[in-house]
Amino acid sequence: MIHTSPQLTPREEHAFWLEILEDHAHFAHDHLAPEETADIQQAASYIQAFGALRKQLAAIPPGLPAAHADMIQFSRQAYPVANGYFRFEGSLQSRRILNRININLTPTYFNGTLLENEEYLRILSFYMQGMEFPELPLAALLDMWLEDQLGHAVLLRNVLDPVELLLTEKASGFSQLFQVHMTKNRALTGYLRFIAPGFPDQQQFAKEVRETVQQFYAFVVEVVRRYQGTTVLSRTTLRFLEHHFPESCYFLRKLALYDPSAGSFENCPLTKPSF
């Protein structure tokens, strides 16, 4: 399906978040050591649960409002699964901090995935009541998704083979840009104590962030193309690389709610192309 509007329907929101959380469950599953059998089984059960919800969602008509009985029922089915997975990842994170589990993911990695899970739970808290959810204010939106983009840049740099110096340097450059953006967003957020949101510099900043996200997106497209052609050395998977695309497009679509000049989204899908 081609997405041309920044405003998402409830069905599109569900479809995006369920795919993202299913990916997160795959990543946890793939990075657990073989001896962590109970956690591997639990991660696998969440992969199946999110997959089942996605199949169920596909049978629901796309244009139903949040107040429709089918959407309310679906939201109430999705919430315990998303909340259960939130607590599962929280357990993985806390045990990783205390070195009580063998998993090749860092505690800060889980900060990012848990933050995203929390946002879906926030959205579901409204959907379960048949209500549309309030969009995040621009400052909060930037705070959340700039952290995500930074994480993607750092992870991409880390999964590339050390001999891929040109690519790792480019990834490092994007990580620095996202850190610069995060620093400015924190300052702009402070200004909101005494000035209304949407002041000119904040609007200009949102456009600068959009341009950086679009440039990084194009870079990841190139890395994926090379990965598929086996012309780049790494230790990652296609699912891990393509996970960047829907999250970036979601961020760009939400940014466009504050920037009417953002343009079309025909080439920015909310799903991974290969899965």
mmCIF file of C-alpha atoms in Angstrom:
data_model
loop_
_atom_site.group_PDB
_atom_site.id
_atom_site.type_symbol
_atom_site.label_atom_id
_atom_site.label_comp_id
_atom_site.label_asym_id
_atom_site.label_seq_id
_atom_site.Cartn_x
_atom_site.Cartn_y
_atom_site.Cartn_z
ATOM 1 C CA MET A 1 0.000 0.000 0.000
ATOM 2 C CA ILE A 2 1.338 3.469 -0.897
ATOM 3 C CA HIS A 3 1.220 6.010 1.915
ATOM 4 C CA THR A 4 0.791 9.580 0.707
ATOM 5 C CA SER A 5 -0.508 11.317 3.845
ATOM 6 C CA PRO A 6 1.403 11.927 7.075
ATOM 7 C CA GLN A 7 -1.722 11.203 9.135
ATOM 8 C CA LEU A 8 -1.977 7.515 10.019
ATOM 9 C CA THR A 9 -5.159 5.525 10.544
ATOM 10 C CA PRO A 10 -5.531 3.345 13.668
ATOM 11 C CA ARG A 11 -4.947 0.273 11.510
ATOM 12 C CA GLU A 12 -1.718 1.747 10.149
ATOM 13 C CA GLU A 13 -0.547 2.593 13.663
ATOM 14 C CA HIS A 14 -1.182 -0.966 14.817
ATOM 15 C CA ALA A 15 0.490 -2.446 11.743
ATOM 16 C CA PHE A 16 3.601 -0.327 12.242
ATOM 17 C CA TRP A 17 4.023 -0.979 15.951
ATOM 18 C CA LEU A 18 3.307 -4.712 15.791
ATOM 19 C CA GLU A 19 5.928 -5.185 13.081
ATOM 20 C CA ILE A 20 8.452 -3.180 15.090
ATOM 21 C CA LEU A 21 7.835 -5.174 18.259
ATOM 22 C CA GLU A 22 7.984 -8.453 16.353
ATOM 23 C CA ASP A 23 11.381 -7.367 15.019
ATOM 24 C CA HIS A 24 12.524 -6.538 18.548
ATOM 25 C CA ALA A 25 11.540 -10.036 19.649
ATOM 26 C CA HIS A 26 13.554 -11.486 16.746
ATOM 27 C CA PHE A 27 16.586 -9.443 17.778
ATOM 28 C CA ALA A 28 16.350 -10.563 21.400
ATOM 29 C CA HIS A 29 15.926 -14.169 20.276
ATOM 30 C CA ASP A 30 18.898 -14.005 17.892
ATOM 31 C CA HIS A 31 21.257 -12.381 20.410
ATOM 32 C CA LEU A 32 20.587 -14.691 23.350
ATOM 33 C CA ALA A 33 23.234 -17.316 24.067
ATOM 34 C CA PRO A 34 22.123 -20.938 23.431
ATOM 35 C CA GLU A 35 22.154 -21.761 27.136
ATOM 36 C CA GLU A 36 19.461 -19.127 27.843
ATOM 37 C CA THR A 37 16.798 -21.627 26.828
ATOM 38 C CA ALA A 38 13.886 -20.185 28.831
ATOM 39 C CA ASP A 39 14.397 -16.683 27.471
ATOM 40 C CA ILE A 40 14.838 -17.994 23.923
ATOM 41 C CA GLN A 41 11.525 -19.827 24.218
ATOM 42 C CA GLN A 42 9.820 -16.727 25.595
ATOM 43 C CA ALA A 43 11.203 -14.545 22.803
ATOM 44 C CA ALA A 44 9.991 -17.109 20.266
ATOM 45 C CA SER A 45 6.531 -17.073 21.840
ATOM 46 C CA TYR A 46 6.357 -13.292 21.426
ATOM 47 C CA ILE A 47 7.458 -13.569 17.793
ATOM 48 C CA GLN A 48 4.505 -15.898 17.246
ATOM 49 C CA ALA A 49 2.124 -13.699 19.249
ATOM 50 C CA PHE A 50 2.983 -10.533 17.341
ATOM 51 C CA GLY A 51 2.783 -12.432 14.065
ATOM 52 C CA ALA A 52 -0.678 -13.736 14.969
ATOM 53 C CA LEU A 53 -1.855 -10.217 15.829
ATOM 54 C CA ARG A 54 -0.559 -8.924 12.503
ATOM 55 C CA LYS A 55 -2.486 -11.601 10.615
ATOM 56 C CA GLN A 56 -5.611 -10.780 12.588
ATOM 57 C CA LEU A 57 -5.157 -7.073 11.883
ATOM 58 C CA ALA A 58 -4.840 -7.722 8.141
ATOM 59 C CA ALA A 59 -8.427 -8.977 8.112
ATOM 60 C CA ILE A 60 -9.775 -5.707 9.565
ATOM 61 C CA PRO A 61 -10.911 -3.067 7.030
ATOM 62 C CA PRO A 62 -8.257 -0.330 6.757
ATOM 63 C CA GLY A 63 -10.416 2.752 7.281
ATOM 64 C CA LEU A 64 -12.105 1.937 10.577
ATOM 65 C CA PRO A 65 -11.925 4.704 13.215
ATOM 66 C CA ALA A 66 -10.580 4.152 16.704
ATOM 67 C CA ALA A 67 -14.145 4.188 18.061
ATOM 68 C CA HIS A 68 -15.233 1.204 15.951
ATOM 69 C CA ALA A 69 -15.976 -1.911 18.011
ATOM 70 C CA ASP A 70 -13.553 -4.053 15.963
ATOM 71 C CA MET A 71 -10.703 -1.615 16.589
ATOM 72 C CA ILE A 72 -11.451 -1.397 20.295
ATOM 73 C CA GLN A 73 -11.532 -5.181 20.575
ATOM 74 C CA PHE A 74 -8.272 -5.527 18.671
ATOM 75 C CA SER A 75 -6.560 -2.913 20.843
ATOM 76 C CA ARG A 76 -7.650 -4.778 23.950
ATOM 77 C CA GLN A 77 -6.143 -7.967 22.536
ATOM 78 C CA ALA A 78 -2.895 -6.265 21.568
ATOM 79 C CA TYR A 79 -2.315 -4.505 24.889
ATOM 80 C CA PRO A 80 -1.472 -7.533 27.096
ATOM 81 C CA VAL A 81 0.911 -8.877 24.450
ATOM 82 C CA ALA A 82 2.723 -5.550 24.050
ATOM 83 C CA ASN A 83 2.780 -4.997 27.808
ATOM 84 C CA GLY A 84 4.038 -8.533 28.446
ATOM 85 C CA TYR A 85 6.837 -8.051 25.960
ATOM 86 C CA PHE A 86 7.694 -4.709 27.581
ATOM 87 C CA ARG A 87 8.184 -6.486 30.899
ATOM 88 C CA PHE A 88 10.135 -9.319 29.251
ATOM 89 C CA GLU A 89 12.619 -6.876 27.693
ATOM 90 C CA GLY A 90 12.823 -5.010 30.981
ATOM 91 C CA SER A 91 13.861 -8.255 32.635
ATOM 92 C CA LEU A 92 16.505 -8.848 29.963
ATOM 93 C CA GLN A 93 17.834 -5.330 30.476
ATOM 94 C CA SER A 94 18.039 -5.507 34.258
ATOM 95 C CA ARG A 95 19.774 -8.894 34.162
ATOM 96 C CA ARG A 96 22.184 -7.618 31.487
ATOM 97 C CA ILE A 97 23.082 -4.664 33.753
ATOM 98 C CA LEU A 98 23.854 -7.093 36.584
ATOM 99 C CA ASN A 99 25.645 -9.585 34.254
ATOM 100 C CA ARG A 100 23.129 -12.291 35.104
ATOM 101 C CA ILE A 101 22.312 -13.209 31.516
ATOM 102 C CA ASN A 102 24.324 -13.987 28.404
ATOM 103 C CA ILE A 103 22.882 -11.785 25.686
ATOM 104 C CA ASN A 104 24.860 -9.871 23.072
ATOM 105 C CA LEU A 105 22.826 -6.660 23.466
ATOM 106 C CA THR A 106 23.675 -3.735 25.723
ATOM 107 C CA PRO A 107 21.487 -2.165 28.428
ATOM 108 C CA THR A 108 21.295 1.059 26.412
ATOM 109 C CA TYR A 109 20.060 -0.853 23.370
ATOM 110 C CA PHE A 110 17.067 -1.895 25.446
ATOM 111 C CA ASN A 111 16.455 1.721 26.493
ATOM 112 C CA GLY A 112 15.588 2.425 22.862
ATOM 113 C CA THR A 113 13.348 -0.586 22.305
ATOM 114 C CA LEU A 114 11.568 -0.094 25.631
ATOM 115 C CA LEU A 115 10.946 3.573 24.825
ATOM 116 C CA GLU A 116 9.265 2.574 21.566
ATOM 117 C CA ASN A 117 7.223 -0.100 23.295
ATOM 118 C CA GLU A 118 6.072 2.481 25.841
ATOM 119 C CA GLU A 119 4.833 4.718 23.042
ATOM 120 C CA TYR A 120 2.686 1.916 21.616
ATOM 121 C CA LEU A 121 1.310 1.211 25.083
ATOM 122 C CA ARG A 122 0.435 4.910 25.384
ATOM 123 C CA ILE A 123 -1.376 4.795 22.066
ATOM 124 C CA LEU A 124 -3.188 1.600 23.054
ATOM 125 C CA SER A 125 -4.373 3.174 26.307
ATOM 126 C CA PHE A 126 -6.480 5.540 24.167
ATOM 127 C CA TYR A 127 -7.451 3.057 21.478
ATOM 128 C CA MET A 128 -8.822 0.636 24.074
ATOM 129 C CA GLN A 129 -11.308 3.352 25.044
ATOM 130 C CA GLY A 130 -12.229 4.038 21.426
ATOM 131 C CA MET A 131 -10.412 7.377 21.512
ATOM 132 C CA GLU A 132 -7.870 8.936 19.173
ATOM 133 C CA PHE A 133 -4.550 9.475 20.955
ATOM 134 C CA PRO A 134 -2.873 12.889 21.223
ATOM 135 C CA GLU A 135 0.205 13.160 19.028
ATOM 136 C CA LEU A 136 3.491 13.779 20.797
ATOM 137 C CA PRO A 137 4.498 17.452 20.934
ATOM 138 C CA LEU A 138 7.277 18.249 18.478
ATOM 139 C CA ALA A 139 9.952 18.451 21.183
ATOM 140 C CA ALA A 140 8.984 15.052 22.617
ATOM 141 C CA LEU A 141 8.729 13.518 19.147
ATOM 142 C CA LEU A 142 12.241 14.712 18.318
ATOM 143 C CA ASP A 143 13.575 13.525 21.665
ATOM 144 C CA MET A 144 12.236 10.009 21.126
ATOM 145 C CA TRP A 145 13.112 9.442 17.490
ATOM 146 C CA LEU A 146 16.467 11.226 17.448
ATOM 147 C CA GLU A 147 17.572 8.744 20.110
ATOM 148 C CA ASP A 148 16.344 5.979 17.821
ATOM 149 C CA GLN A 149 18.227 7.364 14.805
ATOM 150 C CA LEU A 150 21.387 7.729 16.869
ATOM 151 C CA GLY A 151 21.033 4.131 17.990
ATOM 152 C CA HIS A 152 20.672 2.960 14.399
ATOM 153 C CA ALA A 153 23.795 4.840 13.327
ATOM 154 C CA VAL A 154 25.851 3.439 16.224
ATOM 155 C CA LEU A 155 24.558 -0.101 15.705
ATOM 156 C CA LEU A 156 25.228 0.074 11.971
ATOM 157 C CA ARG A 157 28.786 1.186 12.612
ATOM 158 C CA ASN A 158 29.263 -1.647 15.096
ATOM 159 C CA VAL A 159 27.924 -4.455 12.891
ATOM 160 C CA LEU A 160 30.096 -3.564 9.907
ATOM 161 C CA ASP A 161 33.386 -5.397 9.529
ATOM 162 C CA PRO A 162 36.308 -3.227 10.718
ATOM 163 C CA VAL A 163 37.779 -3.241 7.208
ATOM 164 C CA GLU A 164 34.723 -1.339 5.895
ATOM 165 C CA LEU A 165 36.308 1.936 6.987
ATOM 166 C CA LEU A 166 34.538 4.187 4.484
ATOM 167 C CA LEU A 167 31.127 2.948 5.589
ATOM 168 C CA THR A 168 31.941 2.986 9.303
ATOM 169 C CA GLU A 169 33.201 6.573 8.993
ATOM 170 C CA LYS A 170 29.963 7.593 7.276
ATOM 171 C CA ALA A 171 27.922 5.869 9.992
ATOM 172 C CA SER A 172 29.998 7.630 12.650
ATOM 173 C CA GLY A 173 29.370 10.940 10.913
ATOM 174 C CA PHE A 174 25.631 10.415 11.113
ATOM 175 C CA SER A 175 25.877 9.435 14.778
ATOM 176 C CA GLN A 176 27.637 12.742 15.457
ATOM 177 C CA LEU A 177 24.963 14.658 13.549
ATOM 178 C CA PHE A 178 22.186 13.032 15.548
ATOM 179 C CA GLN A 179 23.993 13.835 18.802
ATOM 180 C CA VAL A 180 24.237 17.474 17.691
ATOM 181 C CA HIS A 181 20.509 17.484 16.929
ATOM 182 C CA MET A 182 19.730 15.945 20.335
ATOM 183 C CA THR A 183 21.750 18.652 22.081
ATOM 184 C CA LYS A 184 19.890 21.412 20.266
ATOM 185 C CA ASN A 185 16.505 19.791 20.903
ATOM 186 C CA ARG A 186 17.203 19.748 24.635
ATOM 187 C CA ALA A 187 17.962 23.476 24.489
ATOM 188 C CA LEU A 188 14.859 24.246 22.431
ATOM 189 C CA THR A 189 12.753 22.240 24.870
ATOM 190 C CA GLY A 190 13.998 24.494 27.658
ATOM 191 C CA TYR A 191 12.908 27.562 25.723
ATOM 192 C CA LEU A 192 9.325 26.267 25.806
ATOM 193 C CA ARG A 193 9.050 27.418 29.419
ATOM 194 C CA PHE A 194 8.390 30.939 28.165
ATOM 195 C CA ILE A 195 7.639 30.657 24.444
ATOM 196 C CA ALA A 196 4.899 28.772 22.597
ATOM 197 C CA PRO A 197 5.827 25.662 20.558
ATOM 198 C CA GLY A 198 6.318 26.184 16.843
ATOM 199 C CA PHE A 199 8.507 29.291 17.086
ATOM 200 C CA PRO A 200 10.579 29.902 13.928
ATOM 201 C CA ASP A 201 13.851 28.323 15.013
ATOM 202 C CA GLN A 202 12.094 25.171 16.207
ATOM 203 C CA GLN A 203 10.347 24.905 12.835
ATOM 204 C CA GLN A 204 13.649 25.379 11.026
ATOM 205 C CA PHE A 205 15.270 22.797 13.278
ATOM 206 C CA ALA A 206 12.575 20.242 12.430
ATOM 207 C CA LYS A 207 13.379 20.709 8.738
ATOM 208 C CA GLU A 208 17.104 20.247 9.411
ATOM 209 C CA VAL A 209 16.381 17.029 11.298
ATOM 210 C CA ARG A 210 14.179 15.815 8.430
ATOM 211 C CA GLU A 211 17.008 16.393 5.962
ATOM 212 C CA THR A 212 19.475 14.452 8.119
ATOM 213 C CA VAL A 213 17.031 11.553 8.531
ATOM 214 C CA GLN A 214 16.464 11.441 4.771
ATOM 215 C CA GLN A 215 20.216 11.445 4.108
ATOM 216 C CA PHE A 216 20.792 8.657 6.615
ATOM 217 C CA TYR A 217 17.902 6.697 5.084
ATOM 218 C CA ALA A 218 19.585 6.911 1.665
ATOM 219 C CA PHE A 219 22.853 5.717 3.213
ATOM 220 C CA VAL A 220 21.166 2.672 4.781
ATOM 221 C CA VAL A 221 19.497 1.929 1.423
ATOM 222 C CA GLU A 222 22.972 1.752 -0.099
ATOM 223 C CA VAL A 223 24.244 -0.528 2.689
ATOM 224 C CA VAL A 224 21.252 -2.841 2.215
ATOM 225 C CA ARG A 225 21.821 -2.918 -1.552
ATOM 226 C CA ARG A 226 25.423 -3.955 -0.970
ATOM 227 C CA TYR A 227 24.401 -6.485 1.685
ATOM 228 C CA GLN A 228 21.983 -8.130 -0.738
ATOM 229 C CA GLY A 229 24.700 -8.180 -3.382
ATOM 230 C CA THR A 230 27.211 -9.602 -0.873
ATOM 231 C CA THR A 231 29.531 -6.657 -1.486
ATOM 232 C CA VAL A 232 29.783 -5.507 2.111
ATOM 233 C CA LEU A 233 31.317 -7.351 5.059
ATOM 234 C CA SER A 234 29.344 -7.427 8.295
ATOM 235 C CA ARG A 235 27.965 -9.576 11.100
ATOM 236 C CA THR A 236 24.341 -8.547 10.788
ATOM 237 C CA THR A 237 21.106 -9.688 9.133
ATOM 238 C CA LEU A 238 18.851 -8.219 6.467
ATOM 239 C CA ARG A 239 16.019 -7.939 9.004
ATOM 240 C CA PHE A 240 18.243 -5.885 11.302
ATOM 241 C CA LEU A 241 19.258 -3.535 8.495
ATOM 242 C CA GLU A 242 15.766 -3.111 7.054
ATOM 243 C CA HIS A 243 14.304 -2.428 10.502
ATOM 244 C CA HIS A 244 15.610 1.106 9.972
ATOM 245 C CA PHE A 245 13.217 1.854 7.122
ATOM 246 C CA PRO A 246 9.760 1.731 8.743
ATOM 247 C CA GLU A 247 10.961 3.520 11.885
ATOM 248 C CA SER A 248 12.519 6.330 9.846
ATOM 249 C CA CYS A 249 9.413 6.671 7.668
ATOM 250 C CA TYR A 250 7.209 6.766 10.764
ATOM 251 C CA PHE A 251 9.401 9.508 12.230
ATOM 252 C CA LEU A 252 9.284 11.475 8.970
ATOM 253 C CA ARG A 253 5.521 11.111 8.777
ATOM 254 C CA LYS A 254 5.089 12.389 12.326
ATOM 255 C CA LEU A 255 7.492 15.263 11.653
ATOM 256 C CA ALA A 256 5.393 16.204 8.620
ATOM 257 C CA LEU A 257 2.461 16.935 10.926
ATOM 258 C CA TYR A 258 4.512 19.961 12.032
ATOM 259 C CA ASP A 259 6.074 20.725 8.635
ATOM 260 C CA PRO A 260 3.646 21.028 5.696
ATOM 261 C CA SER A 261 6.578 21.375 3.285
ATOM 262 C CA ALA A 262 7.719 17.797 3.980
ATOM 263 C CA GLY A 263 6.433 16.495 0.630
ATOM 264 C CA SER A 264 5.252 13.054 -0.488
ATOM 265 C CA PHE A 265 5.782 9.694 1.246
ATOM 266 C CA GLU A 266 5.257 7.422 -1.742
ATOM 267 C CA ASN A 267 8.796 6.042 -1.464
ATOM 268 C CA CYS A 268 8.850 5.779 2.323
ATOM 269 C CA PRO A 269 7.042 2.586 3.403
ATOM 270 C CA LEU A 270 5.969 1.754 6.951
ATOM 271 C CA THR A 271 7.001 -1.858 6.495
ATOM 272 C CA LYS A 272 10.216 -3.652 5.617
ATOM 273 C CA PRO A 273 10.546 -4.452 1.906
ATOM 274 C CA SER A 274 11.822 -8.034 2.328
ATOM 275 C CA PHE A 275 9.601 -9.319 5.142
#
